[in-house]
Coordinates of C-alpha atoms in Angstrom, one line a residue:
X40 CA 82.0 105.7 125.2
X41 CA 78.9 107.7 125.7
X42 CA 75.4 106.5 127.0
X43 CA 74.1 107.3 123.3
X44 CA 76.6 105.4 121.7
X45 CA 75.6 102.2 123.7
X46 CA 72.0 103.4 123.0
X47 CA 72.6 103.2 119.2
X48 CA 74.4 99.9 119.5
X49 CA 71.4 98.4 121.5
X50 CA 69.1 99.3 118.7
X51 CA 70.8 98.6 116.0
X52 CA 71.5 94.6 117.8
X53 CA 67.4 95.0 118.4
X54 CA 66.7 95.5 114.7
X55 CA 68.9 92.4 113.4
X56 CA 67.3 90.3 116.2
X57 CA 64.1 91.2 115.4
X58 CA 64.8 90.6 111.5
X59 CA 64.6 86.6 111.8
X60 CA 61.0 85.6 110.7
X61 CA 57.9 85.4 113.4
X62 CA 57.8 81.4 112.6
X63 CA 61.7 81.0 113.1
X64 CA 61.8 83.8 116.2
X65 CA 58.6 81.2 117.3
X66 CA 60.7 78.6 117.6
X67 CA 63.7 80.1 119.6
X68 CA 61.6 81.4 122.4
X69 CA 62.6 81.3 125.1
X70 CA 66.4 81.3 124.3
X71 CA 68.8 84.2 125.3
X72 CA 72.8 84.3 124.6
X73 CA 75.4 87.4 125.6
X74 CA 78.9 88.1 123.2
X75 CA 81.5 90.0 123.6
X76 CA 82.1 92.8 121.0
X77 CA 83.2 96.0 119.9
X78 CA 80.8 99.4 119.8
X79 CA 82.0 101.8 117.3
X80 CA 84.5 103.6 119.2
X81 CA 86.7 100.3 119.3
X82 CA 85.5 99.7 122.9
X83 CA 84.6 96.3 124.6
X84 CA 81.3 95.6 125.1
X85 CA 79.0 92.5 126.3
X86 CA 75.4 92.2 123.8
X87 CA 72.8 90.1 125.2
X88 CA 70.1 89.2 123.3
X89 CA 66.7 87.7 124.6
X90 CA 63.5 85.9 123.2
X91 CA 60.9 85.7 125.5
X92 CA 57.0 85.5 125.7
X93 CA 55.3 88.4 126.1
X94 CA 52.7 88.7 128.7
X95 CA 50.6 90.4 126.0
X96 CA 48.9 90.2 123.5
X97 CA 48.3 85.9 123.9
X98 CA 51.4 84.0 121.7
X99 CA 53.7 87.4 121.5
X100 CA 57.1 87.7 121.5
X101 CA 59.3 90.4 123.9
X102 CA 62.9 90.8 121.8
X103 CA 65.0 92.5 124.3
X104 CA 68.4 93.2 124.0
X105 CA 71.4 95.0 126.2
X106 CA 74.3 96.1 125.4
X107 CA 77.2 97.0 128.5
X108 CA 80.2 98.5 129.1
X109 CA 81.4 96.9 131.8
X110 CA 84.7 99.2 132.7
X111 CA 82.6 102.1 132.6
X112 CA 79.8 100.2 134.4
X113 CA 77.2 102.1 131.8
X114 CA 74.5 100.1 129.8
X115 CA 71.6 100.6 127.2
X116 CA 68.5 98.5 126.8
X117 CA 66.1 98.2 123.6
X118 CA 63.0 95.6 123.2
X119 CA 60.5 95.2 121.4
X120 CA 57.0 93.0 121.1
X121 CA 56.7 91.1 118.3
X122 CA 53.1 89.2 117.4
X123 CA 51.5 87.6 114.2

């Protein structure tokens, strides 16, 4: 598995955690959870996810989420801040 595929995986994970609505993501934070799946290779993988408050702007959100290949000991990270 390359670096870019767990890359792509990390962003795609990022874009459906980010796709809940600011008032519901509002009332998950702070909350994280990790899962066990498979990248597109057919690969194991571990995905945490991650809501927490940003330290700016005031009331924002920091959606962060990794993705790991734990045999190969390679990762990829994606986050983004979310505000009103």
């Amino acid at each position: 598995m390359s670096d870019d595929e767990l890359a792509a995986m990390a962003r795609e994970e990022l874009a459906a955690a980010c796709a809940l609505p600011f008032a519901e993501i509002l009332k998950i934070t702070p909350w994280g959870d990790s899962f066990v799946g498979f990248a597109p290779s057919g690969r194991e993988v571990e995905v945490e996810r991650r809501y927490l408050w940003a330290h700016a702007p005031a009331g924002a959100v920091s959606v962060e989420v990794e993705v790991r290949d734990m045999a190969a000991r390679a990762g990829a990270e994606a986050r983004r801040v979310l505000s009103r």
